[in-house]
Coordinates of C-alpha atoms in Angstrom, one line a residue:
X239 CA 16.8 15.0 -32.2
X240 CA 14.5 12.8 -30.1
X241 CA 14.0 9.1 -30.8
X242 CA 10.4 10.0 -31.9
X243 CA 11.8 12.5 -34.4
X244 CA 14.3 10.1 -35.7
X245 CA 11.6 7.4 -36.1
X246 CA 9.6 9.9 -38.1
X247 CA 12.7 10.5 -40.3
X248 CA 13.1 6.8 -40.9
X249 CA 9.4 6.5 -41.9
X250 CA 9.7 9.6 -44.2
X251 CA 12.7 7.9 -45.9
X252 CA 10.7 4.8 -46.4
X253 CA 7.9 6.7 -48.1
X254 CA 10.4 8.3 -50.4
X255 CA 12.0 5.0 -51.2
X256 CA 8.6 3.4 -51.9
X257 CA 7.7 6.3 -54.2
X258 CA 11.0 6.0 -56.1
X259 CA 10.5 2.2 -56.6
X260 CA 6.8 2.4 -57.3
X261 CA 6.0 0.2 -54.4
X262 CA 2.6 0.1 -52.7
X263 CA 2.8 2.6 -49.9
X264 CA -0.2 1.0 -48.1
X265 CA 2.3 -1.6 -46.9
X266 CA 4.0 1.1 -44.8
X267 CA 3.0 1.3 -41.1
X268 CA 1.5 4.5 -39.7
X269 CA 4.5 4.8 -37.4
X270 CA 7.7 3.0 -36.5
X271 CA 10.2 3.0 -33.7
X272 CA 14.0 3.1 -33.2
X273 CA 15.9 1.4 -30.5
X274 CA 19.2 1.8 -28.8
X275 CA 21.7 -1.0 -29.7
X276 CA 23.0 -3.0 -26.8
X277 CA 26.5 -2.3 -28.1
X278 CA 27.1 1.4 -28.4
X279 CA 29.7 0.7 -31.1
X280 CA 26.9 -0.2 -33.4
X281 CA 25.6 3.4 -33.4
X282 CA 23.2 5.6 -31.5
X283 CA 20.0 4.0 -32.7
X284 CA 18.9 1.0 -34.8
X285 CA 15.9 0.4 -37.0
X286 CA 14.4 -2.9 -38.3
X287 CA 12.0 -1.3 -40.7
X288 CA 13.7 -2.8 -43.8
X289 CA 13.3 -6.3 -42.3
X290 CA 9.7 -5.7 -41.5
X291 CA 8.8 -4.5 -45.0
X292 CA 10.9 -6.8 -47.1
X293 CA 8.5 -9.7 -47.4
X294 CA 5.5 -7.4 -47.9
X295 CA 6.9 -5.8 -51.0
X296 CA 9.2 -8.6 -52.3
X297 CA 12.5 -6.7 -52.1
X298 CA 15.5 -8.3 -50.4
X299 CA 16.0 -6.7 -46.9
X300 CA 19.6 -5.6 -47.4
X301 CA 18.7 -4.0 -50.7
X302 CA 15.8 -2.2 -49.1
X303 CA 18.0 -1.2 -46.2
X304 CA 20.5 0.2 -48.7
X305 CA 17.9 2.5 -50.2
X306 CA 16.7 3.6 -46.8
X307 CA 20.3 4.3 -45.7
X308 CA 20.9 6.4 -48.7
X309 CA 17.8 8.5 -48.0
X310 CA 18.5 8.8 -44.3
X311 CA 22.1 9.7 -44.8
X312 CA 21.1 13.0 -46.3
X313 CA 18.7 13.9 -43.4
X314 CA 19.9 16.9 -41.4
X315 CA 21.3 15.7 -38.0
X316 CA 22.1 12.2 -39.1
X317 CA 25.9 11.6 -39.2
X318 CA 25.9 8.1 -40.7
X319 CA 23.8 5.1 -41.5
X320 CA 25.3 1.6 -41.7
X321 CA 23.7 -1.7 -42.8
X322 CA 24.3 -4.6 -40.5
X323 CA 23.4 -8.3 -40.7
X324 CA 20.4 -9.2 -42.8
X325 CA 19.1 -5.6 -43.0
X326 CA 19.4 -3.7 -39.7
X327 CA 20.0 0.1 -40.0
X328 CA 22.5 1.4 -37.4
X329 CA 22.2 5.2 -37.2
X330 CA 24.5 7.7 -35.7
X331 CA 23.5 11.3 -35.0
X332 CA 25.8 14.2 -35.3
X333 CA 26.6 16.1 -32.0
X334 CA 24.4 19.0 -32.9
X335 CA 21.3 16.8 -33.4
X336 CA 22.0 14.8 -30.3
X337 CA 22.7 17.9 -28.2
X338 CA 19.5 19.7 -29.2
X339 CA 17.7 17.3 -26.9
X340 CA 18.9 19.3 -23.9
X341 CA 17.2 22.4 -25.1
X342 CA 14.0 20.4 -26.0
X343 CA 13.8 19.0 -22.4
X344 CA 14.5 22.2 -20.6
X345 CA 11.9 24.0 -22.7
X346 CA 9.3 21.3 -22.2
X347 CA 9.9 21.2 -18.4
X348 CA 7.2 19.1 -16.6
X349 CA 5.7 18.2 -20.0
X350 CA 8.8 16.2 -21.1
X351 CA 8.0 12.5 -21.0
X352 CA 4.2 12.9 -21.5
X353 CA 2.6 11.4 -24.5
X354 CA -0.7 10.3 -26.1
X355 CA -0.3 6.5 -26.4
X356 CA -3.4 6.0 -24.2
X357 CA -5.3 9.0 -25.4
X358 CA -9.0 8.5 -25.6
X359 CA -9.1 5.7 -23.0
X360 CA -11.1 6.2 -19.9
X361 CA -9.8 4.1 -17.1
X362 CA -11.2 3.4 -13.6
X363 CA -8.3 2.4 -11.3
X364 CA -9.2 0.9 -8.0
X365 CA -6.5 0.2 -5.5
X366 CA -5.9 -0.3 -1.7
X367 CA -9.6 -0.7 -0.8
X368 CA -8.7 -2.0 2.6
X369 CA -11.6 -2.9 4.9
X370 CA -12.2 -0.2 7.5
X371 CA -11.6 -2.7 10.3
X372 CA -8.0 -1.7 10.9
X373 CA -5.0 0.4 9.8
X374 CA -3.6 -0.1 6.2
X375 CA -1.2 -3.0 6.4
X376 CA 2.0 -3.3 4.5
X377 CA 0.4 -5.2 1.6
X378 CA -2.1 -2.4 1.1
X379 CA 0.7 0.1 1.3
X380 CA 2.4 -1.6 -1.7
X381 CA -0.8 -1.0 -3.7
X382 CA -1.0 2.6 -2.4
X383 CA 2.5 3.3 -3.8
X384 CA 2.2 1.3 -7.0
X385 CA -1.4 2.3 -7.7
X386 CA -0.8 6.0 -7.2
X387 CA 2.3 5.8 -9.4
X388 CA 0.3 3.9 -12.1
X389 CA -2.4 6.5 -12.0
X390 CA 0.2 9.2 -12.7
X391 CA 1.8 7.2 -15.5
X392 CA -1.5 6.5 -17.2
X393 CA -2.3 10.2 -17.1
X394 CA 1.1 11.0 -18.5
X395 CA 0.4 8.6 -21.3
X396 CA -2.8 10.5 -22.2
X397 CA -5.5 8.3 -20.5
X398 CA -8.4 9.8 -18.6
X399 CA -8.1 8.2 -15.2
X400 CA -10.4 8.1 -12.2
X401 CA -8.9 6.6 -9.0
X402 CA -11.2 4.9 -6.6
X403 CA -11.2 3.4 -3.1
X404 CA -13.9 0.8 -2.5
X405 CA -15.1 1.3 1.0
X406 CA -16.4 -2.1 2.4
X407 CA -18.8 -0.8 5.0
X408 CA -21.2 -3.7 4.8
X409 CA -20.9 -7.3 5.6
X410 CA -19.8 -9.7 8.4
X411 CA -16.3 -8.2 8.9
X412 CA -17.9 -4.9 9.9
X413 CA -20.1 -6.8 12.4
X414 CA -17.0 -8.5 13.9
X415 CA -15.3 -5.0 14.1
X416 CA -18.3 -3.6 15.9
X417 CA -18.4 -6.5 18.4
X418 CA -14.6 -6.1 19.0
X419 CA -15.0 -2.4 19.8
X420 CA -17.9 -3.0 22.1
X421 CA -15.9 -5.7 24.0
X422 CA -12.9 -3.3 24.3
X423 CA -15.2 -0.6 25.7
X424 CA -16.5 -3.0 28.3
X425 CA -13.0 -4.1 29.2
X426 CA -13.7 -7.6 27.9
X427 CA -11.5 -9.8 25.6
X428 CA -12.0 -9.5 21.9
X429 CA -14.5 -12.0 20.4
X430 CA -12.9 -15.2 19.1
X431 CA -13.5 -14.1 15.5
X432 CA -12.9 -10.4 16.3
X433 CA -10.0 -7.9 15.9
X434 CA -7.2 -7.3 18.3
X435 CA -4.5 -4.7 18.7
X436 CA -4.2 -1.4 20.6
X437 CA -6.0 0.5 17.8
X438 CA -9.3 -1.3 18.8
X439 CA -9.1 0.1 22.3
X440 CA -8.2 3.6 20.9
X441 CA -11.2 3.7 18.7
X442 CA -13.5 2.2 21.3
X443 CA -12.4 5.1 23.7
X444 CA -13.0 7.6 20.9
X445 CA -16.6 6.3 20.4
X446 CA -17.4 6.3 24.1
X447 CA -16.1 9.9 24.3
X448 CA -18.3 10.9 21.3
X449 CA -21.3 8.9 22.6
X450 CA -21.0 8.6 26.4
X451 CA -24.4 6.9 26.7
X452 CA -23.4 4.0 24.5
X453 CA -22.6 1.5 27.2
X454 CA -26.0 2.1 28.8
X455 CA -27.8 0.9 25.7
X456 CA -28.8 -2.7 25.1
X457 CA -26.2 -4.8 23.3
X458 CA -27.8 -4.6 19.8
X459 CA -28.1 -0.8 20.0
X460 CA -24.7 -0.4 21.4
X461 CA -23.1 -2.6 18.8
X462 CA -24.9 -0.5 16.1
X463 CA -23.4 2.7 17.6
X464 CA -19.9 1.2 17.6
X465 CA -20.5 0.0 14.0
X466 CA -21.5 3.4 12.7
X467 CA -19.1 5.5 14.7
X468 CA -16.2 3.1 14.7
X469 CA -16.2 2.6 10.9
X470 CA -16.3 6.3 10.4
X471 CA -13.4 6.9 12.7
X472 CA -11.4 4.0 11.3
X473 CA -11.9 5.2 7.7
X474 CA -11.1 8.8 8.6
X475 CA -7.8 7.5 10.0
X476 CA -7.1 5.4 6.9
X477 CA -7.7 8.4 4.6
X478 CA -5.5 10.6 6.7
X479 CA -2.6 8.1 6.7
X480 CA -2.9 7.7 2.9
X481 CA -3.0 11.4 2.5
X482 CA 0.2 11.7 4.5
X483 CA 1.6 9.1 2.2
X484 CA 0.8 11.3 -0.8
X485 CA -2.2 9.3 -2.0
X486 CA -5.6 10.8 -2.5
X487 CA -8.5 9.2 -4.4
X488 CA -10.9 10.9 -6.8
X489 CA -13.7 8.8 -5.5
X490 CA -14.4 7.0 -2.2
X491 CA -17.1 4.5 -3.0
X492 CA -19.3 3.0 -0.2
X493 CA -20.4 -0.6 -0.7
X494 CA -23.4 0.2 1.5
X495 CA -24.6 2.7 -1.2
X496 CA -24.9 -0.2 -3.7
X497 CA -27.4 -1.9 -1.4
X498 CA -29.3 1.3 -0.4
X499 CA -29.7 2.4 -4.1
X500 CA -30.9 -1.0 -5.3
X501 CA -27.9 -1.4 -7.5
X502 CA -27.6 -5.2 -6.7
X503 CA -31.1 -5.7 -8.0
X504 CA -30.3 -3.6 -11.1
X505 CA -27.2 -5.7 -11.8
X506 CA -29.2 -8.9 -11.4
X507 CA -31.8 -7.7 -13.9
X508 CA -29.1 -6.8 -16.4
X509 CA -27.6 -10.3 -16.0
X510 CA -31.0 -11.9 -16.3
X511 CA -31.6 -9.9 -19.6
X512 CA -28.3 -11.4 -20.9
X513 CA -29.6 -14.9 -20.2
X514 CA -27.0 -16.0 -17.6
X515 CA -29.2 -16.2 -14.4
X516 CA -30.8 -19.4 -13.1
X517 CA -32.5 -20.6 -10.0
X518 CA -31.5 -23.7 -8.0
X519 CA -31.9 -24.8 -4.4
X520 CA -33.9 -21.7 -3.6
X521 CA -30.9 -19.5 -4.6
X522 CA -30.2 -17.2 -7.5
X523 CA -27.1 -18.1 -9.5
X524 CA -24.9 -16.6 -12.2
X525 CA -23.8 -19.1 -14.9
X526 CA -20.1 -18.1 -15.0
X527 CA -19.0 -21.5 -16.1
X528 CA -20.1 -20.5 -19.6
X529 CA -17.1 -18.2 -19.6
X530 CA -14.4 -20.3 -18.1
X531 CA -15.1 -20.0 -14.4
X532 CA -14.5 -23.2 -12.4
X533 CA -18.0 -23.1 -10.9
X534 CA -21.2 -21.1 -11.1
X535 CA -21.6 -18.3 -8.5
X536 CA -24.5 -17.6 -6.1
X537 CA -25.7 -14.0 -6.2
X538 CA -28.6 -14.3 -3.7
X539 CA -28.8 -17.0 -1.1
X540 CA -31.9 -19.1 -0.4
X541 CA -32.6 -16.9 2.7
X542 CA -32.7 -13.8 0.5
X543 CA -29.3 -12.4 1.5
X544 CA -27.0 -11.1 -1.2
X545 CA -23.5 -12.5 -1.5
X546 CA -20.3 -10.6 -1.7
X547 CA -20.0 -11.6 -5.4
X548 CA -23.4 -9.9 -6.1
X549 CA -21.9 -6.6 -4.7
X550 CA -18.9 -7.1 -7.0
X551 CA -21.2 -7.5 -10.0
X552 CA -23.1 -4.4 -9.1
X553 CA -19.9 -2.4 -8.5
X554 CA -18.4 -3.4 -11.8
X555 CA -21.6 -2.5 -13.6
X556 CA -21.7 0.9 -11.8
X557 CA -18.2 1.7 -13.0
X558 CA -19.1 0.8 -16.6
X559 CA -22.3 2.8 -16.5
X560 CA -20.2 5.8 -15.3
X561 CA -18.5 5.7 -18.7
X562 CA -15.2 3.9 -17.9
X563 CA -13.9 1.9 -20.9
X564 CA -11.6 -0.2 -18.7
X565 CA -11.9 -1.2 -15.1
X566 CA -8.5 -1.9 -13.5
X567 CA -8.6 -3.5 -10.1
X568 CA -5.4 -4.1 -8.0
X569 CA -5.7 -7.0 -5.5
X570 CA -3.4 -8.8 -3.1
X571 CA -1.7 -12.1 -3.6
X572 CA -4.5 -14.0 -1.7
X573 CA -7.0 -12.9 -4.4
X574 CA -5.5 -14.8 -7.3
X575 CA -8.5 -17.1 -7.5
X576 CA -10.7 -14.0 -7.9
X577 CA -9.6 -13.4 -11.5
X578 CA -11.5 -16.2 -13.2
X579 CA -14.9 -15.3 -11.7
X580 CA -14.5 -11.6 -12.3
X581 CA -13.5 -12.1 -15.9
X582 CA -16.5 -14.4 -16.4
X583 CA -18.8 -11.9 -14.7
X584 CA -17.6 -9.2 -17.1
X585 CA -18.5 -11.5 -20.0
X586 CA -21.9 -12.2 -18.5
X587 CA -22.6 -8.5 -18.8
X588 CA -21.8 -8.7 -22.5
X589 CA -18.4 -7.0 -22.1
X590 CA -15.1 -8.2 -23.5
X591 CA -13.0 -9.1 -20.4
X592 CA -9.8 -8.6 -22.4
X593 CA -10.7 -5.0 -23.1
X594 CA -13.0 -3.9 -20.3
X595 CA -11.6 -5.6 -17.2
X596 CA -8.0 -5.8 -15.9
X597 CA -7.0 -7.4 -12.6
X598 CA -3.5 -6.9 -11.3
X599 CA -2.2 -9.1 -8.5
X600 CA 0.5 -7.8 -6.0
X601 CA 2.7 -10.1 -4.0
X602 CA 3.7 -10.0 -0.4
X603 CA 6.0 -7.4 1.3
X604 CA 8.2 -8.0 4.3
X605 CA 9.9 -5.4 6.4
X606 CA 13.4 -6.6 7.4
X607 CA 15.8 -5.4 10.1
X608 CA 19.2 -7.0 10.7
X609 CA 18.3 -9.7 8.2
X610 CA 15.2 -10.8 10.1
X611 CA 11.6 -10.0 9.3
X612 CA 9.9 -7.4 11.5
X613 CA 6.8 -9.4 12.5
X614 CA 4.6 -7.3 14.7
X615 CA 3.2 -3.8 14.8
X616 CA 3.2 -1.9 18.1
X617 CA -0.3 -0.7 17.4
X618 CA -2.0 -3.2 15.1
X619 CA -0.6 -6.2 16.9
X620 CA -0.4 -8.8 14.1
X621 CA 0.7 -6.9 11.0
X622 CA 3.0 -4.1 9.9
X623 CA 1.1 -1.0 9.0
X624 CA 1.7 2.0 6.7
X625 CA 2.7 4.1 9.7
X626 CA 5.2 1.4 10.8
X627 CA 6.9 1.5 7.4
X628 CA 7.0 5.3 7.2
X629 CA 8.4 5.6 10.7
X630 CA 11.1 3.1 9.7
X631 CA 12.3 4.5 6.4
X632 CA 10.3 7.7 5.5
X633 CA 7.7 8.4 2.8
X634 CA 10.0 8.9 -0.1
X635 CA 12.0 5.7 0.5
X636 CA 8.8 3.8 1.2
X637 CA 7.2 4.8 -2.0
X638 CA 10.3 4.3 -4.1
X639 CA 11.1 0.9 -2.5
X640 CA 7.5 -0.4 -3.1
X641 CA 7.3 0.9 -6.7
X642 CA 10.9 -0.2 -7.7
X643 CA 10.0 -3.9 -8.1
X644 CA 7.6 -5.6 -10.3
X645 CA 4.4 -6.0 -8.3
X646 CA 4.1 -9.7 -9.1
X647 CA 7.3 -10.3 -7.2
X648 CA 7.6 -10.6 -3.4
X649 CA 10.0 -8.1 -1.8
X650 CA 11.9 -7.6 1.4
X651 CA 12.4 -4.0 2.5
X652 CA 15.6 -3.7 4.4
X653 CA 15.4 -0.9 7.0
X654 CA 19.2 -0.5 7.1
X655 CA 19.5 -0.2 3.3
X656 CA 16.7 2.2 2.7
X657 CA 17.8 4.6 5.5
X658 CA 21.4 4.7 4.4
X659 CA 22.8 8.0 3.0
X660 CA 24.8 6.3 0.3
X661 CA 24.9 5.0 -3.2
X662 CA 23.7 1.6 -2.1
X663 CA 20.3 3.1 -1.3
X664 CA 18.5 3.5 -4.7
X665 CA 16.3 6.4 -3.7
X666 CA 19.2 8.3 -2.2
X667 CA 21.3 7.6 -5.4
X668 CA 18.6 9.1 -7.6
X669 CA 17.6 12.0 -5.3
X670 CA 21.3 12.9 -4.9
X671 CA 21.3 13.6 -8.7
X672 CA 18.3 15.9 -8.3
X673 CA 20.1 17.7 -5.5
X674 CA 23.5 17.8 -7.3
X675 CA 22.0 19.2 -10.6
X676 CA 20.2 21.9 -8.5
X677 CA 23.5 22.7 -6.7
X678 CA 25.3 23.0 -10.0
X679 CA 22.7 25.5 -11.2
X680 CA 23.0 27.5 -8.0
X681 CA 26.8 27.6 -8.2
X682 CA 26.6 28.6 -11.8
X683 CA 24.5 31.6 -11.0
X684 CA 26.9 32.7 -8.3
X685 CA 29.8 32.8 -10.9
X686 CA 27.7 34.5 -13.5
X687 CA 27.2 31.4 -15.7
X688 CA 23.7 31.2 -17.2
X689 CA 22.3 29.1 -20.0
X690 CA 21.7 32.2 -22.1
X691 CA 19.2 32.6 -24.9
X692 CA 17.9 29.3 -26.4
X693 CA 18.8 30.5 -29.9
X694 CA 22.5 30.9 -28.8
X695 CA 22.7 27.4 -27.5
X696 CA 25.6 25.5 -29.2
X697 CA 24.5 21.8 -29.0
X698 CA 27.3 20.7 -31.3
X699 CA 29.8 21.4 -28.5
X700 CA 28.3 18.4 -26.5
X701 CA 30.5 15.9 -28.3
X702 CA 32.2 14.1 -25.3
X703 CA 31.4 10.4 -24.9
X704 CA 29.9 11.0 -21.5
X705 CA 27.8 13.8 -22.8
X706 CA 26.5 11.6 -25.6
X707 CA 25.8 8.8 -23.1
X708 CA 23.8 11.1 -20.9
X709 CA 21.8 12.5 -23.8
X710 CA 20.9 9.0 -25.0
X711 CA 19.6 8.2 -21.5
X712 CA 17.6 11.4 -21.3
X713 CA 16.1 10.7 -24.8
X714 CA 14.7 7.4 -23.6
X715 CA 12.4 8.9 -20.9
X716 CA 9.2 9.3 -23.0
X717 CA 9.5 5.8 -24.3
X718 CA 10.0 4.5 -20.8
X719 CA 6.9 6.4 -19.5
X720 CA 4.8 5.0 -22.4
X721 CA 6.0 1.4 -21.8
X722 CA 5.5 1.6 -18.0
X723 CA 1.9 2.9 -18.5
X724 CA 1.0 0.4 -21.2
X725 CA 2.5 -2.6 -19.3
X726 CA 1.3 -1.3 -15.9
X727 CA 4.8 -1.4 -14.6
X728 CA 5.9 1.7 -12.6
X729 CA 9.1 -0.1 -11.7
X730 CA 10.4 0.6 -15.2
X731 CA 10.6 4.3 -14.3
X732 CA 12.6 3.6 -11.1
X733 CA 15.1 1.4 -12.9
X734 CA 15.4 4.0 -15.7
X735 CA 16.1 6.8 -13.2
X736 CA 18.9 4.8 -11.6
X737 CA 20.5 4.2 -15.1
X738 CA 20.2 7.9 -15.9
X739 CA 21.6 8.9 -12.5
X740 CA 24.6 6.7 -13.2
X741 CA 25.1 8.4 -16.6
X742 CA 24.9 11.8 -15.0
X743 CA 27.5 10.9 -12.4
X744 CA 29.9 9.8 -15.2
X745 CA 29.2 13.1 -17.0
X746 CA 29.8 15.1 -13.9
X747 CA 33.1 13.4 -13.2
X748 CA 34.4 13.8 -16.8
X749 CA 32.9 17.1 -18.1
X750 CA 33.3 20.1 -15.9
X751 CA 30.3 22.5 -16.1
X752 CA 31.6 25.4 -14.1
X753 CA 34.6 27.5 -15.0
X754 CA 37.6 27.2 -12.7
X755 CA 38.9 30.2 -10.8
X756 CA 39.2 33.2 -13.2
X757 CA 38.5 31.1 -16.3
X758 CA 36.3 32.8 -18.8
X759 CA 32.8 31.5 -19.3
X760 CA 32.5 29.8 -22.7
X761 CA 29.8 28.4 -24.9
X762 CA 30.8 24.9 -23.8
X763 CA 30.1 25.8 -20.1
X764 CA 26.7 27.1 -21.2
X765 CA 26.0 24.0 -23.3
X766 CA 26.9 21.8 -20.4
X767 CA 24.6 23.8 -18.1
X768 CA 21.8 23.1 -20.5
X769 CA 22.6 19.4 -20.2
X770 CA 22.8 19.6 -16.4
X771 CA 19.4 21.4 -16.2
X772 CA 17.9 18.9 -18.7
X773 CA 18.9 16.1 -16.4
X774 CA 17.3 17.8 -13.4
X775 CA 14.0 18.1 -15.4
X776 CA 14.0 14.4 -16.3
X777 CA 15.0 13.2 -12.8
X778 CA 12.3 15.4 -11.2
X779 CA 9.7 14.3 -13.7
X780 CA 10.5 10.7 -13.2
X781 CA 10.4 10.9 -9.4
X782 CA 7.2 12.9 -9.6
X783 CA 5.6 10.0 -11.5
X784 CA 6.5 7.7 -8.5
X785 CA 5.2 10.2 -6.0
X786 CA 8.7 10.9 -4.7
X787 CA 10.3 14.3 -4.1
X788 CA 13.2 15.7 -6.1
X789 CA 15.1 17.7 -3.4
X790 CA 17.2 20.7 -4.2
X791 CA 19.5 20.0 -1.3
X792 CA 20.6 16.9 0.6

C-alpha cells in the first residue's frame, strides 16, 4: 500500500463516518495526506484529518478520531490504528500491505514517482542564459545543473515545460567582445573595458582562419566581422559544453530577434494601452512604482535607443504570448535587485506577478582544493568555467554537487571530497547502491534466483525491521518528487536518495537476498529480490531526475 492509497483509505473512512453521523460531507476535503511519524514507534503513518475536521463539524477531535480509527481498522492491509494526543491517528500496515509496494515499484519502472500535481500548467523555464562573451562560469554551471534538474522534476509532476536559453547577442557587452577579439588578432592588449583570457585569442584565431581578409578591412568593418563570427563561435562552444554536461534546451532565443521583429515596439504599445507609459526628459518611461518598484524605468532613451529593460519587457511578453502560464527565470546572486522591477513589469502588462512570473536567485559557488578556493581558470583567466569543474570532479559529481544544496545557499565544492571513492562522497554513496542492486540481480540470475511471476510474490514475508524501513523510504519517493517540483527544490531529491541509500545498506547487511551455497531458493529470497530491484528503480529514477547516471558497475 502506497502513502497515496492509504490517504485515500483515510478519506474513504471519513466519508463513511460522516454518513453514519449525518454530518455535512461538503466539509470533507477532496484529498488528504498521511505523513511518516518522526518516531517509528508511533506507527508507519500518521493522519491529522480528525483534527482538521473537528471544528468544522462540531465533534470533539478524539471522538471523531475514534470513529475514523474504527472504520480504518477494518480496511484490508491496515494492521492497527491508534489515537494519540488530541486526535492524531497513528496507523500501522500489515507486512503484506507494506511489501506490496515492491511489486508496485518494479511494475511501474521509470513511471514510479511521476504524478499530476502540476498537470495543466504550462511553464517556461529560462536558465543559464550566459552572455556569449566567454565560457560558462561556475555560477552559470550551478544553474545548468539545478535548472535542468528542475525541468525534469516539473515534467515528472505533470507540468508542460519549455526550457529556454536567452542568447544576449545585442548590446554593449557584444561590442566589447568584438573589440577584444580584434585587438587579440592584431596582437594588441585587450581594451580597458574588454575581455581577457586565452579563449579570446583562440576565438580570434578561428575568426581569422575563417575570414583571412578581416585584418585588411577598416576597423569598423573588421569589428563587425569579429562580432558576427566571434559570437557565433562562442555560442557554439557554450552549447557544446552544456550538451556535454547533459543540458539541452528546447529553445535558444536570440535577443537580436526581438529588435529585428519589432517586438520592443509591440511591448511598448501594449504597456501604453494598459496606461502605464509616460514621457519625461525626452525619454519613454514605464511607471513601475505603481506596483512596488523603487523607481520608474526608462524603456527608450532620449536619443531613441532602447534600454535593456525594454528588451526584458518584450521578451516576457513574447513568452506569455507563446502560451506559457508561468514564466520562471533563474538568475545569479548579483540580480537580486532585478526582482522588484520584473514583478512590477508583469503587473504593468495586466498579469498577476504571483501567478505568472517567478524569479529564482542562485548564490555563489566556489571550487576548493586543499581547503583553499581555486581562483583562476587556465583558459578563462579570471573565473572557473564549466570545463574546469568537470575536469576536476566529472559530470556526475558536478551535477549532483550543484543540485544537492538549496540554490539560495552559497556552496564550496571540495575537489578531494567529490573525487573520493568512499561513503563520504554523497554521489558515490548513492551510485554505489545503484551498482550494488544491479550486482545483486546479476548474481541472483547466476544462481537461478528470479523474482518469479508477480502473482506469486509473497509480500507478507518482508516483515524484518530493515525491510520495513526500506519500504517506508521507497514509499516516500512520489511525495518527495512532488514537493521538490512545487517548491522548486531539486536538492530534496538528492537528500532523499542519500536517506534511501542508507536504508538499503542496512537492509543489505541484515537481510540476505541470495541463498548460501546449496541452500534452496525460497519465496523469501524471491521477495527480497523484488525489494532489491524496487530499490534499483527508485535510485535510478531519482538520479535521472538530477541528470546523474545510475551505474550498473563501479
